[in-house]
Amino acid sequence: MSDPFLIGEAMTGGYGRGGPDILHDCTIAVDRGEVAVIVGPNGAGKSTAMKAVFGMLDLRRGQVRLDGQEITALSPQERVRHGMGFVPQTHNIFTSMTVEENLEMGAFIRNDDISGTMEQVFELFPILRDKRDQAAGELSGGQRQQVAVGRALMTRPKVLMLDEPTAGVSPIVMDELFDRIIEVARTGLPVLMVEQNARQALEIADKGYVLVQGRNAHTGSGKELLADPEVRRSFLGG
Amino acid sequence: MIDLLNAIVALSNFVLVPAVTYGSQLALGALGVTLIYGILRFSNFAHGDTMAFGTMVTILVTWGLQALGVGFGPLPTALLALPFGIAACMALVLVTDRMVYRFYRAQKAKPVVFVIVSIGVMFILNGLVRFIIGPGDQRFRDGENFIITARDFKDMTGLREGLALKTTQGITVVTAVIVVALLFWFLNRTRTGKSMRAYSDNEDLALLSGINPDRVVMVTWLIVAALATVAGTLYGLDKSFKPFTYFQLLLPVFAAAIVGGLGSPLGAIAGGYVIAFSEVLITYAWKKVLTYLVPEALEPDGLVQLLSTNYKFAVSFVILLIVLLFRPTGLFRGKAV
């Protein structure tokens, strides 16, 4: 079996050099054209696992590979240049800048013409076109998340990573955001995301990772996990 | 009717024109403070002395040009020397950043540590400037003194009150407008300027977006050096140059930046004028203006001066306190101190 496009394999580590381990032998991967979600109870290390893949904590063991290339030692900034797009859970937009400026800053590492990519983002999130000259901090929660995802897309990443994109938005907005994320994935861009709303997330997932206490508890396709009685009982409320 | 006109002219001559001039100088100073606060995230106590250093170099070059017989016609020779002052000041702040601040940035030191460090830098610059040019008053203004003298104004209008407009006042306002326009164009229209705003807004996300922090810091220092030198030179031309005065300017400059909202360039400008107008209005002797406006029976006996000019710094201080108590983020919602 060939290597998935992005894989964090057998990752063990925590924040800081002397800090306790949060992840234990944890593996997360996403392949081309797939949506992979990380779910699990509070404090299971979902966000930590994603941050580990993105290089935001020191791994004691394990490695991260992107398109077959080992990137374990790279800083998050270097990973962005290698094609990883990351949307943090909070503070993920420039609140004092306009929507358009947010997108421009997203494309800061590019030196070519960005208007085509910006047009694609506006097609994906039409509301942003109308609000392009408005300060991003004035937008609603769902619109801000669209700006955040749009900003990450501006680098034309090879893989998109979302840390709880639906945190703090209403259920209706959540459904809409999920629709958009599926749309992004359909363009062939692999999407790896951490989700609090396990059921909805697994419904759209090609692959799901259930983490418990920093370990892989269950892994499978979204449908398999939804059908798994143990997963249902422990995380999905029966 | 004539009385009203005379009152307006007197008010303009003694309050409006000086306050607009002083406000422009404070605004340029406060812009430097607010940029450092927004991007390097500390209150730079060495700013007054950075202004003094840039102005000192400008003065030395002005003297050199004067000795060579180079002049600028009716305008002060200092304007020709200004680019040299700016260049020297840029070199100074880059060296300071390299030798001092960079070390603490690498340590990720707390802002309060940076403030203390900047106080150290302040003392060193203070000594450096006094060592080179001396602690005394230096005059370096030449060219025409007035655009319109009070006498010309009276002859032209036939009013009893004159409105004098000093060359330095005209230059200050025109220069401030040009500098501020350039700064805002840079911050809002260029890629580097936008990356500075992004870095100020959200440092982590700016790093994720591939914005180079070293470059942002360097460009910020260069802009701050230019602003400080321009502000200091304009102030020196308008009043006079004395190292201690520049150290004292720190209070109104900081008051302006905080009143406007630290980190907000627009706020720094508004704050500059708020402080300048408050200072001038409160320390102005209103007797003359009131004499024109109220009936003879009500004419005031005293000077109607709320506060002696000796206490003008108290005004900035009180405004600062009021703002910090009731609206800590300032008029334009900067960062809370």
Coordinates of C-alpha atoms in Angstrom, one line a residue:
Chain A
M1 CA 0.0 0.0 0.0
S2 CA 1.4 3.3 -1.0
D3 CA 2.0 6.1 1.5
P4 CA -1.0 8.5 2.1
F5 CA -0.4 12.1 0.9
L6 CA 0.0 13.4 4.4
I7 CA 0.7 11.2 7.3
G8 CA 1.8 11.8 10.9
E9 CA 2.9 8.4 11.9
A10 CA 3.3 7.0 15.4
M11 CA 3.6 10.5 16.9
T12 CA 4.6 10.7 20.5
G13 CA 5.2 14.1 22.2
G14 CA 3.8 17.1 24.0
Y15 CA 4.2 20.9 24.3
G16 CA 7.7 22.2 25.1
R17 CA 10.8 20.1 25.5
G18 CA 10.2 18.9 29.1
G19 CA 6.4 18.8 29.0
P20 CA 4.5 15.6 29.5
D21 CA 3.5 13.5 26.5
I22 CA 0.0 14.2 25.2
L23 CA 0.2 12.0 22.2
H24 CA 1.1 8.4 22.4
D25 CA 1.9 6.5 19.3
C26 CA -0.8 8.4 17.4
T27 CA -1.2 8.1 13.6
I28 CA -3.2 10.5 11.5
A29 CA -3.3 10.5 7.7
V30 CA -5.2 12.0 4.8
D31 CA -5.0 11.0 1.1
R32 CA -5.8 12.9 -2.1
G33 CA -9.4 13.8 -2.6
E34 CA -10.3 12.7 0.9
V35 CA -11.9 14.3 4.0
A36 CA -10.3 13.0 7.2
V37 CA -11.7 14.0 10.5
I38 CA -10.3 13.7 14.0
V39 CA -12.9 13.3 16.7
G40 CA -13.0 12.3 20.3
P41 CA -13.9 13.4 23.8
N42 CA -12.7 16.7 25.3
G43 CA -9.0 16.6 26.1
A44 CA -8.3 13.6 23.9
G45 CA -5.6 15.5 22.1
K46 CA -7.5 16.1 18.8
S47 CA -6.1 19.6 18.3
T48 CA -2.8 18.5 19.6
A49 CA -2.6 15.7 17.0
M50 CA -3.3 18.2 14.2
K51 CA -0.8 20.7 15.6
A52 CA 1.8 17.9 15.7
V53 CA 1.2 17.2 12.1
F54 CA 1.7 20.9 11.4
G55 CA 4.9 21.1 13.4
M56 CA 3.7 23.1 16.4
L57 CA 5.0 20.7 19.0
D58 CA 8.1 18.7 19.5
L59 CA 7.8 15.0 18.6
R60 CA 9.8 12.6 20.7
R61 CA 9.0 9.7 18.3
G62 CA 7.3 9.3 15.0
Q63 CA 7.5 11.2 11.8
V64 CA 5.5 13.4 9.5
R65 CA 5.6 12.9 5.7
L66 CA 4.1 15.0 3.0
D67 CA 3.9 13.5 -0.4
G68 CA 6.5 11.0 0.5
Q69 CA 8.9 13.6 1.8
E70 CA 9.9 13.6 5.5
I71 CA 9.1 17.0 7.0
T72 CA 9.3 16.2 10.7
A73 CA 12.0 18.8 11.4
L74 CA 10.4 21.7 9.5
S75 CA 8.9 24.7 11.3
P76 CA 5.2 25.5 10.7
Q77 CA 6.2 28.4 8.5
E78 CA 8.3 26.1 6.3
R79 CA 5.5 23.6 6.1
V80 CA 3.2 26.4 4.7
R81 CA 5.8 26.9 2.0
H82 CA 5.7 23.2 1.3
G83 CA 2.0 23.3 0.6
M84 CA 0.3 22.9 4.0
G85 CA -2.6 25.2 4.7
F86 CA -3.6 25.6 8.3
V87 CA -6.6 27.3 9.8
P88 CA -6.2 27.7 13.6
Q89 CA -9.3 27.4 15.9
T90 CA -9.1 30.9 17.2
H91 CA -7.4 34.2 16.1
N92 CA -7.5 32.9 12.6
I93 CA -8.2 36.2 10.8
F94 CA -6.7 39.7 10.8
T95 CA -9.7 41.5 12.4
S96 CA -8.6 45.0 11.7
M97 CA -8.0 44.4 8.0
T98 CA -10.6 44.1 5.2
V99 CA -11.7 40.7 3.8
E100 CA -9.7 41.3 0.7
E101 CA -6.6 42.3 2.6
N102 CA -7.0 39.1 4.7
L103 CA -6.9 37.1 1.5
E104 CA -4.0 39.1 0.1
M105 CA -2.0 38.4 3.3
G106 CA -2.9 34.7 3.0
A107 CA -1.1 34.8 -0.4
F108 CA 1.9 36.7 1.0
I109 CA 4.4 33.9 0.1
R110 CA 3.3 34.0 -3.5
N111 CA 4.9 36.3 -6.0
D112 CA 2.6 35.5 -9.0
D113 CA -0.8 36.9 -9.8
I114 CA -3.2 36.0 -7.1
S115 CA -6.4 37.4 -8.6
G116 CA -7.4 34.0 -10.1
T117 CA -7.2 32.3 -6.7
M118 CA -9.0 35.2 -5.1
E119 CA -11.8 34.7 -7.7
Q120 CA -12.0 31.0 -6.8
V121 CA -12.3 31.9 -3.1
F122 CA -15.1 34.4 -3.9
E123 CA -16.9 31.7 -5.9
L124 CA -16.6 29.3 -3.0
F125 CA -17.7 31.9 -0.5
P126 CA -19.9 34.4 -2.4
I127 CA -20.7 36.4 0.8
L128 CA -17.0 37.4 1.0
R129 CA -17.2 39.1 -2.4
D130 CA -20.0 41.4 -1.1
K131 CA -18.0 42.1 2.1
R132 CA -14.6 42.4 0.5
D133 CA -14.0 45.9 1.7
Q134 CA -15.4 45.4 5.2
A135 CA -13.1 44.8 8.2
A136 CA -13.1 41.1 8.8
G137 CA -13.6 41.6 12.6
E138 CA -17.0 43.1 11.9
L139 CA -18.3 39.9 10.3
S140 CA -20.4 37.2 11.9
G141 CA -18.9 34.0 13.3
G142 CA -19.7 31.9 10.2
Q143 CA -18.4 34.6 7.8
R144 CA -15.2 35.0 9.8
Q145 CA -14.6 31.2 9.5
Q146 CA -15.1 31.6 5.7
V147 CA -12.5 34.3 5.7
A148 CA -10.2 32.1 7.7
V149 CA -10.6 29.2 5.3
G150 CA -10.3 31.5 2.3
R151 CA -7.1 33.0 3.7
A152 CA -5.6 29.5 4.0
L153 CA -6.7 28.6 0.4
M154 CA -4.9 31.6 -1.0
T155 CA -1.5 29.9 -0.9
R156 CA -3.0 27.2 -3.1
P157 CA -2.1 24.5 -0.5
K158 CA -1.7 20.9 -1.4
V159 CA -3.5 19.9 1.8
L160 CA -5.9 21.9 4.0
M161 CA -6.0 21.5 7.8
L162 CA -8.9 22.9 9.8
D163 CA -8.9 23.0 13.6
E164 CA -12.6 23.0 14.7
P165 CA -13.9 25.1 11.9
T166 CA -17.4 25.1 13.4
A167 CA -16.5 26.0 16.9
G168 CA -19.0 28.6 18.2
V169 CA -21.2 28.9 15.1
S170 CA -24.9 28.1 15.0
P171 CA -26.1 24.6 13.7
I172 CA -27.4 26.1 10.4
V173 CA -24.1 27.9 9.7
M174 CA -22.3 24.7 10.7
D175 CA -24.2 22.7 8.0
E176 CA -23.3 25.4 5.5
L177 CA -19.7 25.3 6.4
F178 CA -19.6 21.5 6.1
D179 CA -21.1 21.8 2.6
R180 CA -18.4 24.2 1.7
I181 CA -15.7 22.0 3.1
I182 CA -17.0 19.1 1.0
E183 CA -16.9 21.4 -2.0
V184 CA -13.3 22.2 -1.3
A185 CA -12.5 18.5 -0.9
R186 CA -14.2 17.7 -4.3
T187 CA -11.7 19.9 -6.1
G188 CA -9.2 17.2 -5.1
L189 CA -7.7 19.1 -2.1
P190 CA -7.2 16.7 0.8
V191 CA -8.9 18.1 4.0
L192 CA -7.9 17.1 7.5
M193 CA -10.0 18.5 10.3
V194 CA -10.6 18.3 14.0
E195 CA -14.3 18.4 14.9
Q196 CA -16.3 18.7 18.1
N197 CA -19.5 17.7 16.4
A198 CA -18.5 14.1 15.9
R199 CA -21.7 12.8 14.2
Q200 CA -21.9 15.5 11.5
A201 CA -18.2 15.3 10.9
L202 CA -18.2 11.5 10.5
E203 CA -21.1 11.8 8.1
I204 CA -19.0 13.7 5.6
A205 CA -15.7 12.0 6.4
D206 CA -14.0 9.5 4.1
K207 CA -11.8 8.6 7.0
G208 CA -12.3 9.1 10.7
Y209 CA -9.9 8.9 13.6
V210 CA -11.3 8.6 17.1
L211 CA -8.7 9.6 19.7
V212 CA -8.9 8.8 23.4
Q213 CA -6.2 10.1 25.7
G214 CA -3.8 10.8 22.9
R215 CA -4.1 7.3 21.4
N216 CA -5.9 6.0 18.3
A217 CA -9.0 4.3 19.7
H218 CA -10.9 3.6 16.5
T219 CA -10.0 4.2 12.9
G220 CA -12.1 3.6 9.8
S221 CA -14.2 5.2 7.2
G222 CA -16.8 7.7 8.4
K223 CA -19.6 5.2 7.8
E224 CA -17.9 2.3 9.6
L225 CA -17.3 4.5 12.7
L226 CA -20.9 5.7 12.7
A227 CA -22.0 2.1 12.5
D228 CA -19.6 0.8 15.1
P229 CA -21.7 0.1 18.3
E230 CA -18.8 0.9 20.6
V231 CA -18.1 4.3 18.9
R232 CA -21.8 5.0 19.0
R233 CA -22.1 4.2 22.7
S234 CA -19.1 6.1 23.8
F235 CA -19.1 9.2 21.6
L236 CA -22.3 9.7 19.7
G237 CA -24.8 9.2 22.5
G238 CA -26.2 5.8 21.4
Chain B
M1 CA -19.3 92.8 14.4
I2 CA -15.7 94.1 14.1
D3 CA -15.3 93.1 17.7
L4 CA -16.2 89.5 16.8
L5 CA -13.8 89.5 14.0
N6 CA -11.1 90.9 16.2
A7 CA -11.8 88.1 18.8
I8 CA -11.6 85.4 16.1
V9 CA -8.3 86.8 14.8
A10 CA -6.8 87.1 18.2
L11 CA -8.0 83.5 19.0
S12 CA -6.5 82.2 15.8
N13 CA -3.2 84.1 16.4
F14 CA -2.7 82.9 19.9
V15 CA -4.5 79.6 20.1
L16 CA -5.5 78.0 16.8
V17 CA -2.4 78.4 14.8
P18 CA 0.1 77.5 17.6
A19 CA -2.1 74.6 18.7
V20 CA -2.3 73.2 15.2
T21 CA 1.4 73.5 14.8
Y22 CA 2.2 71.9 18.1
G23 CA -0.5 69.3 17.5
S24 CA 1.2 68.3 14.2
Q25 CA 4.5 68.0 15.9
L26 CA 3.0 65.8 18.7
A27 CA 1.1 63.7 16.1
L28 CA 4.3 62.9 14.2
G29 CA 6.0 62.0 17.5
A30 CA 3.0 59.9 18.6
L31 CA 2.9 58.1 15.3
G32 CA 6.4 56.8 16.0
V33 CA 5.4 55.6 19.5
T34 CA 2.2 54.0 18.3
L35 CA 4.0 52.1 15.5
I36 CA 6.6 50.7 17.9
Y37 CA 3.8 49.7 20.3
G38 CA 1.7 48.1 17.6
I39 CA 4.5 46.1 16.0
L40 CA 7.2 45.6 18.5
R41 CA 4.7 45.6 21.3
F42 CA 6.3 47.9 23.9
S43 CA 6.3 51.5 25.0
N44 CA 9.5 53.0 23.7
F45 CA 10.7 55.5 26.3
A46 CA 13.7 56.3 24.2
H47 CA 11.5 57.9 21.6
G48 CA 12.0 61.5 22.9
D49 CA 15.8 61.0 22.7
T50 CA 15.6 59.3 19.3
M51 CA 13.9 62.6 18.2
A52 CA 16.7 64.5 19.8
F53 CA 19.4 62.4 18.1
G54 CA 17.9 62.9 14.6
T55 CA 17.4 66.6 15.2
M56 CA 21.0 66.9 16.5
V57 CA 22.4 65.4 13.3
T58 CA 20.1 67.7 11.3
I59 CA 21.4 70.7 13.2
L60 CA 25.1 69.7 12.7
V61 CA 24.6 69.2 9.0
T62 CA 22.6 72.5 8.9
W63 CA 25.6 74.3 10.4
G64 CA 27.9 72.7 8.0
L65 CA 25.7 73.8 5.0
Q66 CA 25.5 77.3 6.4
A67 CA 29.3 77.4 6.8
L68 CA 29.6 76.4 3.2
G69 CA 27.2 79.2 2.2
V70 CA 24.5 76.8 1.1
G71 CA 21.0 78.1 1.8
F72 CA 17.4 77.2 0.9
G73 CA 16.2 80.7 0.0
P74 CA 13.4 81.8 2.3
L75 CA 13.1 78.3 3.7
P76 CA 15.2 77.0 6.6
T77 CA 18.4 75.3 5.6
A78 CA 17.5 72.6 8.0
L79 CA 15.1 71.2 5.5
L80 CA 18.0 70.4 3.2
A81 CA 19.8 68.8 6.1
L82 CA 16.8 66.7 7.1
P83 CA 17.5 63.7 4.9
F84 CA 21.0 63.4 6.5
G85 CA 19.4 63.5 10.0
I86 CA 16.9 60.9 9.0
A87 CA 19.6 58.6 7.5
A88 CA 21.7 59.0 10.7
C89 CA 18.7 58.3 12.9
M90 CA 17.8 55.2 10.8
A91 CA 21.4 53.9 11.3
L92 CA 21.1 54.6 15.0
V93 CA 17.9 52.7 15.6
L94 CA 19.0 49.8 13.5
V95 CA 22.2 49.5 15.5
T96 CA 20.2 49.8 18.7
D97 CA 17.8 47.1 17.6
R98 CA 20.6 44.8 16.5
M99 CA 22.6 45.4 19.7
V100 CA 19.9 45.6 22.3
Y101 CA 16.3 44.8 21.4
R102 CA 17.0 41.8 19.1
F103 CA 18.5 40.0 22.1
Y104 CA 15.3 40.4 24.1
R105 CA 13.1 39.5 21.2
A106 CA 14.9 36.2 20.8
Q107 CA 14.3 35.6 24.5
K108 CA 10.6 36.5 24.0
A109 CA 10.9 38.9 26.9
K110 CA 7.8 40.4 28.4
P111 CA 6.8 43.9 27.3
V112 CA 7.7 45.3 30.7
V113 CA 11.3 44.1 30.2
F114 CA 11.3 45.9 26.9
V115 CA 10.1 49.1 28.5
I116 CA 12.9 49.0 31.1
V117 CA 15.4 48.2 28.3
S118 CA 14.1 51.2 26.4
I119 CA 14.7 53.4 29.4
G120 CA 18.3 52.2 29.4
V121 CA 18.6 53.1 25.8
M122 CA 17.0 56.5 26.6
F123 CA 19.7 57.3 29.1
I124 CA 22.4 56.3 26.7
L125 CA 21.0 58.4 23.9
N126 CA 20.4 61.2 26.3
G127 CA 24.1 61.2 27.3
L128 CA 25.2 60.8 23.7
V129 CA 23.3 63.8 22.4
R130 CA 24.5 66.0 25.3
F131 CA 28.1 64.8 24.8
I132 CA 28.0 65.7 21.1
I133 CA 26.1 68.9 20.9
G134 CA 26.0 70.0 24.6
P135 CA 23.1 70.4 27.0
G136 CA 22.3 74.1 26.1
D137 CA 19.8 75.7 23.7
Q138 CA 20.7 75.6 20.0
R139 CA 19.2 77.8 17.4
F140 CA 19.5 76.7 13.8
R141 CA 16.6 78.5 12.1
D142 CA 17.4 80.7 9.2
G143 CA 15.5 82.0 6.1
E144 CA 12.4 84.1 6.4
N145 CA 10.8 84.3 9.8
F146 CA 7.2 85.0 8.8
I147 CA 4.9 84.2 6.0
I148 CA 2.6 87.0 7.2
T149 CA 3.5 89.3 10.0
A150 CA 1.0 90.7 12.5
R151 CA 1.6 94.2 11.1
D152 CA 1.0 93.2 7.5
F153 CA -2.2 91.4 8.5
K154 CA -3.4 94.6 10.3
D155 CA -2.5 96.7 7.3
M156 CA -4.3 94.4 4.9
T157 CA -7.5 94.0 6.9
G158 CA -7.6 97.2 9.0
L159 CA -8.4 95.1 12.1
R160 CA -6.9 95.9 15.5
E161 CA -5.7 92.4 16.0
G162 CA -3.0 90.8 13.8
L163 CA -2.7 87.2 12.7
A164 CA 1.0 86.3 12.3
L165 CA 1.9 83.1 10.5
K166 CA 5.5 82.0 11.1
T167 CA 7.3 80.2 8.3
T168 CA 8.0 77.3 10.7
Q169 CA 4.3 77.0 11.4
G170 CA 3.5 76.8 7.7
I171 CA 6.3 74.3 7.2
T172 CA 5.2 72.2 10.1
V173 CA 1.7 71.8 8.9
V174 CA 2.6 71.2 5.3
T175 CA 5.3 68.7 6.2
A176 CA 3.0 66.9 8.6
V177 CA 0.3 66.5 6.0
I178 CA 2.7 65.2 3.4
V179 CA 4.4 62.8 5.9
V180 CA 1.1 61.5 7.2
A181 CA -0.3 61.0 3.7
L182 CA 2.8 59.1 2.7
L183 CA 2.6 56.9 5.8
F184 CA -1.1 56.0 5.3
W185 CA -0.5 55.3 1.6
F186 CA 2.3 53.0 2.6
L187 CA 0.4 51.2 5.3
N188 CA -2.8 50.8 3.3
R189 CA -1.6 50.4 -0.2
T190 CA 1.7 48.6 -0.3
R191 CA 2.4 44.9 0.3
T192 CA 5.0 45.7 3.0
G193 CA 2.7 48.2 4.7
K194 CA -0.1 45.7 4.8
S195 CA 2.2 43.0 6.1
M196 CA 3.1 45.4 9.0
R197 CA -0.6 45.9 9.8
A198 CA -1.1 42.2 9.6
Y199 CA 1.8 41.6 11.9
S200 CA 0.5 44.2 14.4
D201 CA -3.0 42.7 14.2
N202 CA -2.2 39.0 14.7
E203 CA 1.5 38.0 15.0
D204 CA 0.9 34.2 14.9
L205 CA -1.3 34.3 11.8
A206 CA 1.2 36.7 10.1
L207 CA 3.9 34.1 10.7
L208 CA 1.7 31.4 9.3
S209 CA 1.1 33.5 6.3
G210 CA 4.8 33.7 5.6
I211 CA 5.4 37.3 6.7
N212 CA 9.0 37.7 7.7
P213 CA 9.1 39.2 11.2
D214 CA 12.7 40.5 10.9
R215 CA 11.8 42.5 7.8
V216 CA 8.6 43.9 9.4
V217 CA 10.6 45.0 12.5
M218 CA 13.4 46.6 10.3
V219 CA 10.9 48.5 8.2
T220 CA 9.1 49.7 11.3
W221 CA 12.3 51.1 12.8
L222 CA 13.2 52.9 9.6
I223 CA 9.8 54.5 9.4
V224 CA 9.9 55.4 13.1
A225 CA 13.4 57.0 12.7
A226 CA 12.1 59.1 9.8
L227 CA 9.0 60.2 11.8
A228 CA 11.1 61.0 14.9
T229 CA 13.6 63.1 13.0
V230 CA 11.0 65.0 11.1
A231 CA 9.0 65.6 14.3
G232 CA 12.1 66.7 16.3
T233 CA 13.4 69.0 13.6
L234 CA 10.0 70.7 13.1
Y235 CA 9.7 71.2 16.8
G236 CA 13.3 72.5 17.0
L237 CA 12.7 74.9 14.2
D238 CA 9.5 76.2 15.7
K239 CA 10.8 76.5 19.3
S240 CA 14.4 75.7 19.8
F241 CA 16.6 72.6 20.3
K242 CA 17.5 71.6 23.8
P243 CA 18.1 67.9 24.7
F244 CA 16.2 68.2 28.0
T245 CA 13.1 69.6 26.2
Y246 CA 13.0 66.6 24.0
F247 CA 13.1 64.3 26.9
Q248 CA 10.2 66.2 28.4
L249 CA 8.3 65.9 25.1
L250 CA 7.9 62.2 26.0
L251 CA 4.9 62.9 28.2
P252 CA 2.7 64.8 25.7
V253 CA 3.8 62.4 23.0
F254 CA 2.8 59.3 25.0
A255 CA -0.3 61.1 26.2
A256 CA -1.3 61.7 22.5
A257 CA -0.6 58.1 21.5
I258 CA -2.6 56.7 24.4
V259 CA -5.5 59.1 24.1
G260 CA -5.8 58.2 20.5
G261 CA -5.5 54.5 21.2
L262 CA -2.0 52.8 21.2
G263 CA -1.3 51.0 18.0
S264 CA -3.7 53.1 16.0
P265 CA -2.0 55.6 13.6
L266 CA -5.2 57.5 13.1
G267 CA -5.6 57.7 16.9
A268 CA -2.0 59.1 17.3
I269 CA -2.9 62.0 15.0
A270 CA -6.2 62.7 16.7
G271 CA -4.5 62.4 20.1
G272 CA -1.7 64.8 19.1
Y273 CA -4.3 67.5 18.4
V274 CA -6.4 66.8 21.4
I275 CA -3.3 67.2 23.7
A276 CA -2.0 70.2 21.9
F277 CA -5.4 72.0 21.9
S278 CA -6.0 71.2 25.6
E279 CA -2.6 72.4 26.5
V280 CA -2.9 75.7 24.6
L281 CA -6.5 76.4 25.5
I282 CA -6.0 75.8 29.2
T283 CA -2.7 77.8 29.5
Y284 CA -4.0 80.7 27.3
A285 CA -4.8 84.0 28.9
W286 CA -8.4 84.6 27.7
K287 CA -8.6 88.3 28.7
K288 CA -7.9 89.7 25.3
V289 CA -10.5 87.6 23.5
L290 CA -13.1 88.1 26.2
T291 CA -12.6 91.8 26.1
Y292 CA -13.9 91.8 22.5
L293 CA -16.8 89.5 23.2
V294 CA -18.4 90.6 26.5
P295 CA -20.0 93.9 27.3
E296 CA -17.6 96.5 28.9
A297 CA -19.2 96.0 32.3
L298 CA -18.3 92.3 32.4
E299 CA -14.7 92.7 31.3
P300 CA -12.5 90.5 33.3
D301 CA -9.9 92.0 35.6
G302 CA -7.5 89.2 35.7
L303 CA -5.8 87.4 32.8
V304 CA -8.4 84.6 32.8
Q305 CA -5.7 82.0 32.5
L306 CA -6.7 78.7 33.9
L307 CA -3.2 77.4 34.4
S308 CA 0.2 79.0 34.1
T309 CA 2.2 77.8 31.1
N310 CA 4.8 76.4 33.6
Y311 CA 2.3 73.7 34.4
K312 CA 1.4 72.8 30.8
F313 CA 2.6 69.2 31.3
A314 CA 0.0 68.8 34.0
V315 CA -2.6 69.0 31.2
S316 CA -1.3 66.1 29.3
F317 CA -1.0 64.2 32.5
V318 CA -4.6 64.8 33.6
I319 CA -5.9 63.9 30.2
L320 CA -3.9 60.8 30.2
L321 CA -5.3 59.8 33.6
I322 CA -8.9 60.5 32.5
V323 CA -8.5 58.4 29.4
L324 CA -6.8 55.5 31.3
L325 CA -9.6 55.5 33.9
F326 CA -12.6 55.8 31.6
R327 CA -11.5 54.6 28.2
P328 CA -8.3 52.6 28.4
T329 CA -8.3 51.7 24.8
G330 CA -8.3 55.3 23.7
L331 CA -10.5 57.2 21.2
F332 CA -9.8 54.8 18.3
R333 CA -9.9 51.6 20.2
G334 CA -6.2 50.7 20.3
K335 CA -4.8 48.1 22.5
A336 CA -5.4 48.4 26.3
V337 CA -2.3 49.5 28.1

